[in-house]
CSV table of C-alpha atoms in Angstrom, one decimal:
chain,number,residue,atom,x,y,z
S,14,UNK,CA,4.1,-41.7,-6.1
S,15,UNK,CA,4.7,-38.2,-4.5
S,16,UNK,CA,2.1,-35.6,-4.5
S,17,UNK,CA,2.5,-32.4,-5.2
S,18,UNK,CA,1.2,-29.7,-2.9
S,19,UNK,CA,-1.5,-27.5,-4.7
S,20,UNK,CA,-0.3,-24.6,-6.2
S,21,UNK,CA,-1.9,-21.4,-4.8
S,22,UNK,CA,-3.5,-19.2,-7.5
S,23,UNK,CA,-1.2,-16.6,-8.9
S,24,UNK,CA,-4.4,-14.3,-9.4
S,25,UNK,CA,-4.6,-13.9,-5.3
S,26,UNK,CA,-1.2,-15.2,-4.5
S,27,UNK,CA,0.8,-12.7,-6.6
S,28,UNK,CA,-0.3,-9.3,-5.9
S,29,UNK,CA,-0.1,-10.7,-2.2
S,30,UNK,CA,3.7,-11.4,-2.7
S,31,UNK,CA,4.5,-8.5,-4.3
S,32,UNK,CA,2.9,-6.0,-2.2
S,33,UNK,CA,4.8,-7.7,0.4
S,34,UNK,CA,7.7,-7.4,-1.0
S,35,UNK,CA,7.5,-3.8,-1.9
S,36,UNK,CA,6.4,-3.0,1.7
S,37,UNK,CA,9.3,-4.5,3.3
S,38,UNK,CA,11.8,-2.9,0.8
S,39,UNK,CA,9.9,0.6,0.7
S,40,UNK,CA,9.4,0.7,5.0
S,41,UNK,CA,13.4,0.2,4.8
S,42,UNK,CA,14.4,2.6,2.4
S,43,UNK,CA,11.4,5.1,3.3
S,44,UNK,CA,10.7,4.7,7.4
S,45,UNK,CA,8.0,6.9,8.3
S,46,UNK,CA,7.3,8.0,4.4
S,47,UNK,CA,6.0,4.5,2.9
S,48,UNK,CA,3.4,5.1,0.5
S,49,UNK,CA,0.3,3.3,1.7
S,50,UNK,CA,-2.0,5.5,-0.5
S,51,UNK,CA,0.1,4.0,-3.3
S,52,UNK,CA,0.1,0.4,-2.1
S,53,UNK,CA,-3.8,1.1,-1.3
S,54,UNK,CA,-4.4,2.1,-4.6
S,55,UNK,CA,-2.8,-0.8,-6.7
S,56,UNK,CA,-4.2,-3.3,-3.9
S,57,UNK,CA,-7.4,-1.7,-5.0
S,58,UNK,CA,-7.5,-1.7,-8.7
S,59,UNK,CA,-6.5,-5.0,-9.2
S,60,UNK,CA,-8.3,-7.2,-6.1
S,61,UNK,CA,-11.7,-7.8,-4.8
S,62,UNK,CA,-12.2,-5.3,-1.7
S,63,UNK,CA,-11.7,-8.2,0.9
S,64,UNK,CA,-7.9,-9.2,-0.2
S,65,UNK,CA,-6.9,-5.6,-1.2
S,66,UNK,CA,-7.5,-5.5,2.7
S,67,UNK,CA,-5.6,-8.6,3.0
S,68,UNK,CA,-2.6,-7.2,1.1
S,69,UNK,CA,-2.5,-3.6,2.9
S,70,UNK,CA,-2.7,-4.9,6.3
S,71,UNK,CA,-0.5,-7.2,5.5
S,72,UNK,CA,2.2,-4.4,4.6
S,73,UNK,CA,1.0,-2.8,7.2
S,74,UNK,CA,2.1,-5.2,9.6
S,75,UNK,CA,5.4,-5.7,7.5
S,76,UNK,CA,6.3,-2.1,7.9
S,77,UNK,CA,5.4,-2.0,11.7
S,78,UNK,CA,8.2,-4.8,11.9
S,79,UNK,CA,10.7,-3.3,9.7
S,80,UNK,CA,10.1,-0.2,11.5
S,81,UNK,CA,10.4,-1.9,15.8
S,82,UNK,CA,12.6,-4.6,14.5
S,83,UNK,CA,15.0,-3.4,11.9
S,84,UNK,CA,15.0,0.5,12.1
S,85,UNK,CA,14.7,0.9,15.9
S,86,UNK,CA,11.2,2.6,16.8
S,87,UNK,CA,10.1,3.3,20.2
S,88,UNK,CA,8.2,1.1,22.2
S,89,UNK,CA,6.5,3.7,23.9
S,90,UNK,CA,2.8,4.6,23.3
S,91,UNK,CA,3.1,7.5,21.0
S,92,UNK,CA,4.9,5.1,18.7
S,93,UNK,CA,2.7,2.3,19.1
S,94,UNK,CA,-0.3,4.4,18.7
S,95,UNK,CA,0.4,6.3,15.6
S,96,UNK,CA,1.7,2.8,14.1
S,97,UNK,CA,-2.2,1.6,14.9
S,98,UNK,CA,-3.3,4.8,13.1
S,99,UNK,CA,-1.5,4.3,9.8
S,100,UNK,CA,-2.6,1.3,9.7
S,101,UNK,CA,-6.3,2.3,10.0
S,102,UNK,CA,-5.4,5.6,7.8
S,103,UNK,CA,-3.8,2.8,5.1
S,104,UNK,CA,-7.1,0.3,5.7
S,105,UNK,CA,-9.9,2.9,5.1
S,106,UNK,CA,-7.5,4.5,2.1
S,107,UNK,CA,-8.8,1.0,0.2
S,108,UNK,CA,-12.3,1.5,-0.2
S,109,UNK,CA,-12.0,5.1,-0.9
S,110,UNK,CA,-9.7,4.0,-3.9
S,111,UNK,CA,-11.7,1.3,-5.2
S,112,UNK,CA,-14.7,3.5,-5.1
S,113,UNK,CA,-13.2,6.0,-7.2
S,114,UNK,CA,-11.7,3.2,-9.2
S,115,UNK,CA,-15.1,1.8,-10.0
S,116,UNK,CA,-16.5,5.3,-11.0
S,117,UNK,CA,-13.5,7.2,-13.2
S,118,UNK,CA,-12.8,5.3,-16.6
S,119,UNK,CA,-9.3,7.4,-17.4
S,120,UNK,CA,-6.8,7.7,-15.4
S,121,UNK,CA,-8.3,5.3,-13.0
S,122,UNK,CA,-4.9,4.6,-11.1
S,123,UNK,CA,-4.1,8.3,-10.4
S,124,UNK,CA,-7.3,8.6,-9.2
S,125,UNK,CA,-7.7,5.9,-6.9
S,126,UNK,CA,-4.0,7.3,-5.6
S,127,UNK,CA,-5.6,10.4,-5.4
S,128,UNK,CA,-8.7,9.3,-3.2
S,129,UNK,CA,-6.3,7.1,-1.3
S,130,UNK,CA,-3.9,10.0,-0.3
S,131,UNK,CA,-6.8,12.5,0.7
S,132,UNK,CA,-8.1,9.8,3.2
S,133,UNK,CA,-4.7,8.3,4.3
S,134,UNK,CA,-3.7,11.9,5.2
S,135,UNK,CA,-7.2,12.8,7.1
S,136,UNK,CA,-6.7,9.9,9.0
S,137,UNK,CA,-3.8,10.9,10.4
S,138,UNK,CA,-4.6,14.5,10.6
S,139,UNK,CA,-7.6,13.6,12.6
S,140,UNK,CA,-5.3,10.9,14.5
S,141,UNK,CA,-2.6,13.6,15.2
S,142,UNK,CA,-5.8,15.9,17.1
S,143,UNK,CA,-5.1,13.6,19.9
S,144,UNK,CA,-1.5,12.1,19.2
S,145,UNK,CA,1.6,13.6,20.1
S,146,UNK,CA,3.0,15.2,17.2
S,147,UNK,CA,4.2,18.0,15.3
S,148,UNK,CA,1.6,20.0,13.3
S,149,UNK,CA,4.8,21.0,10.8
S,150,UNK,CA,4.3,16.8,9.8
S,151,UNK,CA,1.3,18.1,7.7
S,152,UNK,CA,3.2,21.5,6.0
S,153,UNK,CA,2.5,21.8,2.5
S,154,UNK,CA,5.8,20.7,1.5
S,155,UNK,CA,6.1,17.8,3.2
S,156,UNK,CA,3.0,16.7,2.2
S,157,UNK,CA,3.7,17.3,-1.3
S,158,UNK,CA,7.1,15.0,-1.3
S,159,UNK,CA,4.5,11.7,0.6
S,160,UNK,CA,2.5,12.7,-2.4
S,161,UNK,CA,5.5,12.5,-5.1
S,162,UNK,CA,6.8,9.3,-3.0
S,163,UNK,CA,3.5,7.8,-3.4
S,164,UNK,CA,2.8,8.9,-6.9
S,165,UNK,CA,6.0,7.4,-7.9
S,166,UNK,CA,5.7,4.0,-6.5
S,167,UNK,CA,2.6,4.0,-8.5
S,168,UNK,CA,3.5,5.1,-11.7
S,169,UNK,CA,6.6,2.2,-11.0
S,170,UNK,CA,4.2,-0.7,-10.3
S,171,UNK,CA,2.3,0.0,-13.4
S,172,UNK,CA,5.2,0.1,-15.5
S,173,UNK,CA,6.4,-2.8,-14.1
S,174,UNK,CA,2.8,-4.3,-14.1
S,175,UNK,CA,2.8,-3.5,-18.1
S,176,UNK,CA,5.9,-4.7,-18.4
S,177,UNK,CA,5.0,-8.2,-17.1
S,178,UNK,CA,2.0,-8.4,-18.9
S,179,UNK,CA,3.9,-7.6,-22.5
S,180,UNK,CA,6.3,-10.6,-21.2
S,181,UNK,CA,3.8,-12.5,-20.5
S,182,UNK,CA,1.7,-12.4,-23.3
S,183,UNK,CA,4.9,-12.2,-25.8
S,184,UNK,CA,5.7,-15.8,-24.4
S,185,UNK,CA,2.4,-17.0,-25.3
S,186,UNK,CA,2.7,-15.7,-28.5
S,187,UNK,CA,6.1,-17.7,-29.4
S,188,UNK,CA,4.5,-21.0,-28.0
């Protein structure tokens, strides 16, 4: 008789993949723009704190090889050194959201977002004091479209969360 292999839990496994997923497809379409306040934000409101970590550093380090592997970064320190701090502007972005997540009871996602942007982007402003850089990265309107970028790929992976869910408990229903 052949044993199956144990199935890993959807509840961990899922939001894992899917993240994932929207990391490598958002670093290809997006470069330098992918919303880590957004993925932050949704890793937040629906994981404990440790694998909300999990699942933004692992995008983190998806990104960082879409971005050397596929889209042709630098190796050079600059580029090596701001890649370390987005990833430590997307880690801390986590607790900030799930703090504000645990606090607000409407509009909990746009919140978290909105917690998760405002550290994400001090990160990097702080990160870009000693960084080569550009101070025009942090005009208003650029920072306004990483907010609309991020705001949208939230607002999509609620729908689509919804969505799922309706599916999903429609299917129950009819069995």
């Amino acid at each position: 008789m052949m044993q199956q292999a144990p199935a890993l839990p959807a509840p961990r496994f899922l939001p894992l993949l899917l993240v994932g997923v929207a990391a490598i497809v958002l670093s290809a379409a997006l470069a330098c723009a992918t919303p880590f306040a957004a993925l932050a934000a949704l890793s937040a409101l629906a994981l404990p704190r440790r694998d909300a970590l999990l699942c933004v550093g692992a995008a983190w380090c998806l990104n960082q090889g879409v971005g050397f592997g596929l889209l042709g970064y630098p190796w050079d320190a600059s580029a090596l050194a701001w890649g370390l701090a987005i990833g430590w502007a997307a880690l801390l972005a986590v607790p900030a959201a799930a703090a504000v997540a645990r606090r607000v009871k409407v509009a909990r996602g746009l919140a978290s977002l909105l917690a998760a942007f405002a550290v994400y982007e001090a990160v990097l402003v702080l990160a870009g004091l000693v960084l080569p850089g550009s101070a025009e990265a942090y005009a208003p309107a650029i920072v306004a479209r990483l907010f609309l970028i991020n705001l949208g790929t939230l607002a999509a992976a609620l729908a689509l969360s919804a969505a799922v869910g309706a599916l999903a408990q429609r299917r129950i229903r009819a069995a």
